Amino acid sequence: MKKTKLALVFISILFLVSGCGRSIQRANRAIGLIQDHVTNIIGKISEVQNREFDLQANFEATLKQSEDLSAFLSNDTPLAENISKRQALIDEIAKSQTTLQEMVEELNSLPDKEQLPKEQVQKLIEYVKQLNQDLDTYVAQYRTNLKQEAATFKALANTKTNHESFFKVFNNINQLYTENNMNLDRVIANFDPLNSLLVNLKVYLVNLTEKS
């Protein structure tokens, strides 16, 4: 009878240890994926900015393709390709957002968090939620502004375009970029505290794994 009780206790301990181990593995995986996708988002934002810097040169190259400005109606110009590439980059940022949300749900659903630093994990969840919230605004507004930007440039091909309306295009584009940069500033503010927390959590989990 005692042997049976000891066996049951032993099995229960093994089950608990196994459960803790799985929670640590899942937390480690989730935090690793969050880290990867935050890095990916930073990279995509940097690429978007590089394309923005190229816009002036792309505009001038497109301008040279036709004397009557009809090239601005084409989807096969340096300017159109620039807009298309930025759209693709924004879409990729949105995909990474989906993974971030999934990893937050994964951390929330961990069955055993006793071996994890609860305050740091909770802070991580809050940081990622705030980042995603700011990215929602940035991505949505950028998509809207890209459509307006494309329409603004295509309007140059209008036969009624004159000197005044030609240069008004630059004012419209500058306004769109001001909006984008204001939203981007809020996004960027999330990265330093989030990356610092991610590094600390990864170190903690590595040490925890080595001890177990």
Short mmCIF file of C-alpha atoms in Angstrom, two decimals:
data_model
loop_
_atom_site.label_atom_id
_atom_site.label_comp_id
_atom_site.label_asym_id
_atom_site.label_seq_id
_atom_site.Cartn_x
_atom_site.Cartn_y
_atom_site.Cartn_z
CA MET A 1 0.00 0.00 0.00
CA LYS A 2 2.85 2.38 0.93
CA LYS A 3 4.66 1.48 -2.26
CA THR A 4 1.52 2.33 -4.25
CA LYS A 5 1.20 5.71 -2.51
CA LEU A 6 4.89 6.44 -3.09
CA ALA A 7 4.51 5.52 -6.74
CA LEU A 8 1.52 7.84 -7.11
CA VAL A 9 3.40 10.68 -5.41
CA PHE A 10 6.39 10.05 -7.67
CA ILE A 11 4.18 10.07 -10.78
CA SER A 12 2.53 13.31 -9.60
CA ILE A 13 5.93 14.94 -9.11
CA LEU A 14 7.04 13.80 -12.56
CA PHE A 15 3.83 15.22 -14.04
CA LEU A 16 4.39 18.57 -12.34
CA VAL A 17 8.04 18.73 -13.40
CA SER A 18 7.06 17.79 -16.93
CA GLY A 19 4.36 20.45 -16.96
CA CYS A 20 6.79 23.11 -15.73
CA GLY A 21 9.30 22.02 -18.35
CA ARG A 22 6.74 22.34 -21.13
CA SER A 23 5.72 25.79 -19.90
CA ILE A 24 9.34 26.93 -19.96
CA GLN A 25 9.80 25.53 -23.47
CA ARG A 26 6.62 27.20 -24.71
CA ALA A 27 7.57 30.51 -23.07
CA ASN A 28 11.05 30.30 -24.58
CA ARG A 29 9.60 29.61 -28.03
CA ALA A 30 7.04 32.42 -27.76
CA ILE A 31 9.61 34.96 -26.55
CA GLY A 32 12.03 33.88 -29.29
CA LEU A 33 9.37 34.38 -31.95
CA ILE A 34 8.40 37.76 -30.53
CA GLN A 35 12.07 38.76 -30.68
CA ASP A 36 12.38 37.54 -34.29
CA HIS A 37 9.27 39.36 -35.47
CA VAL A 38 10.10 42.60 -33.66
CA THR A 39 13.49 42.50 -35.41
CA ASN A 40 11.69 41.77 -38.69
CA ILE A 41 9.33 44.72 -38.20
CA ILE A 42 12.25 47.06 -37.47
CA GLY A 43 13.94 45.83 -40.67
CA LYS A 44 10.80 46.36 -42.77
CA ILE A 45 10.30 49.87 -41.39
CA SER A 46 13.90 50.64 -42.29
CA GLU A 47 13.25 49.38 -45.84
CA VAL A 48 10.13 51.55 -46.08
CA GLN A 49 12.20 54.56 -45.06
CA ASN A 50 14.87 53.71 -47.65
CA ARG A 51 12.17 53.64 -50.34
CA GLU A 52 10.89 57.00 -49.12
CA PHE A 53 14.39 58.43 -49.51
CA ASP A 54 14.43 57.09 -53.09
CA LEU A 55 11.13 58.77 -53.95
CA GLN A 56 12.62 62.02 -55.27
CA ALA A 57 14.94 60.18 -57.66
CA ASN A 58 12.12 57.84 -58.74
CA PHE A 59 9.88 60.83 -59.38
CA GLU A 60 12.51 62.51 -61.55
CA ALA A 61 13.15 59.29 -63.47
CA THR A 62 9.42 58.89 -64.15
CA LEU A 63 9.15 62.53 -65.18
CA LYS A 64 11.74 61.93 -67.91
CA GLN A 65 9.79 59.02 -69.42
CA SER A 66 7.22 61.27 -71.17
CA GLU A 67 6.93 64.89 -72.19
CA ASP A 68 3.16 65.00 -71.59
CA LEU A 69 3.40 63.46 -68.07
CA SER A 70 1.44 60.39 -69.27
CA ALA A 71 4.07 58.14 -67.68
CA PHE A 72 2.51 58.92 -64.30
CA LEU A 73 -0.49 56.81 -65.31
CA SER A 74 1.71 53.76 -65.90
CA ASN A 75 2.24 51.00 -63.34
CA ASP A 76 5.63 50.24 -64.85
CA THR A 77 7.71 53.22 -63.73
CA PRO A 78 10.29 53.71 -60.95
CA LEU A 79 7.70 55.75 -59.04
CA ALA A 80 4.95 53.12 -59.34
CA GLU A 81 7.41 50.38 -58.35
CA ASN A 82 8.42 52.39 -55.29
CA ILE A 83 4.80 52.69 -54.16
CA SER A 84 4.16 49.01 -54.84
CA LYS A 85 7.24 47.94 -52.89
CA ARG A 86 6.26 50.02 -49.88
CA GLN A 87 2.78 48.50 -50.00
CA ALA A 88 4.34 45.02 -49.91
CA LEU A 89 6.57 45.99 -46.96
CA ILE A 90 3.60 47.38 -45.01
CA ASP A 91 1.71 44.12 -45.68
CA GLU A 92 4.68 42.14 -44.30
CA ILE A 93 4.67 44.28 -41.14
CA ALA A 94 0.98 43.48 -40.71
CA LYS A 95 1.74 39.73 -41.02
CA SER A 96 4.37 39.98 -38.29
CA GLN A 97 1.78 41.74 -36.13
CA THR A 98 -0.44 38.67 -36.41
CA THR A 99 2.36 36.46 -35.11
CA LEU A 100 3.02 38.87 -32.24
CA GLN A 101 -0.64 38.64 -31.22
CA GLU A 102 -0.53 34.84 -31.41
CA MET A 103 2.54 34.75 -29.15
CA VAL A 104 0.83 37.03 -26.60
CA GLU A 105 -2.06 34.56 -26.54
CA GLU A 106 0.45 31.73 -26.13
CA LEU A 107 2.04 33.39 -23.10
CA ASN A 108 -1.38 34.07 -21.58
CA SER A 109 -2.38 30.42 -21.99
CA LEU A 110 0.66 28.85 -20.29
CA PRO A 111 -0.69 26.36 -17.72
CA ASP A 112 2.13 26.78 -15.21
CA LYS A 113 3.84 30.15 -14.81
CA GLU A 114 5.32 29.60 -11.34
CA GLN A 115 8.89 29.27 -12.59
CA LEU A 116 8.56 32.28 -14.84
CA PRO A 117 9.10 35.89 -13.73
CA LYS A 118 5.43 36.85 -13.68
CA GLU A 119 5.93 40.62 -13.58
CA GLN A 120 8.30 40.57 -16.54
CA VAL A 121 6.07 38.25 -18.57
CA GLN A 122 3.07 40.46 -17.85
CA LYS A 123 5.08 43.53 -18.78
CA LEU A 124 6.10 41.83 -22.04
CA ILE A 125 2.47 41.12 -22.87
CA GLU A 126 1.59 44.78 -22.21
CA TYR A 127 4.55 46.02 -24.29
CA VAL A 128 3.63 43.83 -27.26
CA LYS A 129 -0.02 44.88 -27.07
CA GLN A 130 1.01 48.55 -27.08
CA LEU A 131 3.37 47.99 -30.00
CA ASN A 132 0.63 46.25 -31.97
CA GLN A 133 -1.82 49.04 -31.16
CA ASP A 134 0.62 51.69 -32.44
CA LEU A 135 1.43 49.54 -35.48
CA ASP A 136 -2.30 49.23 -36.24
CA THR A 137 -2.49 53.01 -36.54
CA TYR A 138 0.75 53.26 -38.54
CA VAL A 139 -0.14 50.44 -40.97
CA ALA A 140 -3.75 51.54 -41.52
CA GLN A 141 -2.81 55.19 -42.11
CA TYR A 142 0.14 54.28 -44.31
CA ARG A 143 -2.07 52.12 -46.52
CA THR A 144 -4.59 54.94 -46.84
CA ASN A 145 -1.84 57.46 -47.58
CA LEU A 146 -0.26 55.20 -50.20
CA LYS A 147 -3.54 55.17 -52.12
CA GLN A 148 -3.74 58.96 -51.89
CA GLU A 149 -0.10 59.24 -52.91
CA ALA A 150 -0.64 57.05 -55.99
CA ALA A 151 -3.75 59.04 -56.96
CA THR A 152 -1.91 62.33 -56.44
CA PHE A 153 0.92 61.35 -58.77
CA LYS A 154 -1.47 59.97 -61.40
CA ALA A 155 -3.33 63.27 -61.35
CA LEU A 156 -0.23 64.86 -62.88
CA ALA A 157 -1.15 63.19 -66.18
CA ASN A 158 -4.33 65.27 -66.33
CA THR A 159 -4.23 67.51 -69.38
CA LYS A 160 -5.33 70.44 -67.21
CA THR A 161 -2.22 70.20 -65.06
CA ASN A 162 -0.47 73.58 -64.83
CA HIS A 163 2.50 74.99 -62.97
CA GLU A 164 0.49 75.59 -59.80
CA SER A 165 -1.17 72.15 -59.68
CA PHE A 166 2.17 70.49 -60.53
CA PHE A 167 3.90 71.91 -57.46
CA LYS A 168 0.83 71.39 -55.29
CA VAL A 169 1.57 67.66 -55.61
CA PHE A 170 4.67 68.10 -53.44
CA ASN A 171 2.68 69.84 -50.71
CA ASN A 172 0.17 66.98 -50.69
CA ILE A 173 2.92 64.35 -50.53
CA ASN A 174 4.73 66.20 -47.73
CA GLN A 175 1.52 66.28 -45.70
CA LEU A 176 1.09 62.51 -46.13
CA TYR A 177 4.65 61.92 -45.01
CA THR A 178 4.19 64.14 -41.97
CA GLU A 179 1.24 61.96 -40.89
CA ASN A 180 3.21 58.76 -41.50
CA ASN A 181 6.19 60.00 -39.50
CA MET A 182 4.05 61.08 -36.55
CA ASN A 183 2.58 57.57 -36.37
CA LEU A 184 6.02 56.02 -36.86
CA ASP A 185 7.47 57.99 -33.94
CA ARG A 186 4.94 56.33 -31.63
CA VAL A 187 5.88 52.90 -33.00
CA ILE A 188 9.63 53.47 -32.61
CA ALA A 189 9.22 54.52 -28.97
CA ASN A 190 8.22 50.93 -28.16
CA PHE A 191 11.36 49.21 -29.42
CA ASP A 192 14.03 50.04 -26.83
CA PRO A 193 12.09 48.99 -23.71
CA LEU A 194 10.64 45.95 -25.51
CA ASN A 195 14.00 44.72 -26.83
CA SER A 196 15.64 45.23 -23.44
CA LEU A 197 12.92 43.19 -21.74
CA LEU A 198 13.14 40.44 -24.36
CA VAL A 199 16.91 40.08 -23.85
CA ASN A 200 16.48 39.88 -20.06
CA LEU A 201 13.76 37.24 -20.37
CA LYS A 202 15.81 35.15 -22.81
CA VAL A 203 18.79 35.20 -20.43
CA TYR A 204 16.53 34.23 -17.52
CA LEU A 205 15.04 31.30 -19.46
CA VAL A 206 18.44 30.07 -20.63
CA ASN A 207 19.72 30.05 -17.04
CA LEU A 208 16.50 28.35 -15.88
CA THR A 209 16.86 25.64 -18.55
CA GLU A 210 20.48 24.98 -17.58
CA LYS A 211 19.54 24.55 -13.91
CA SER A 212 16.66 22.12 -14.63
#
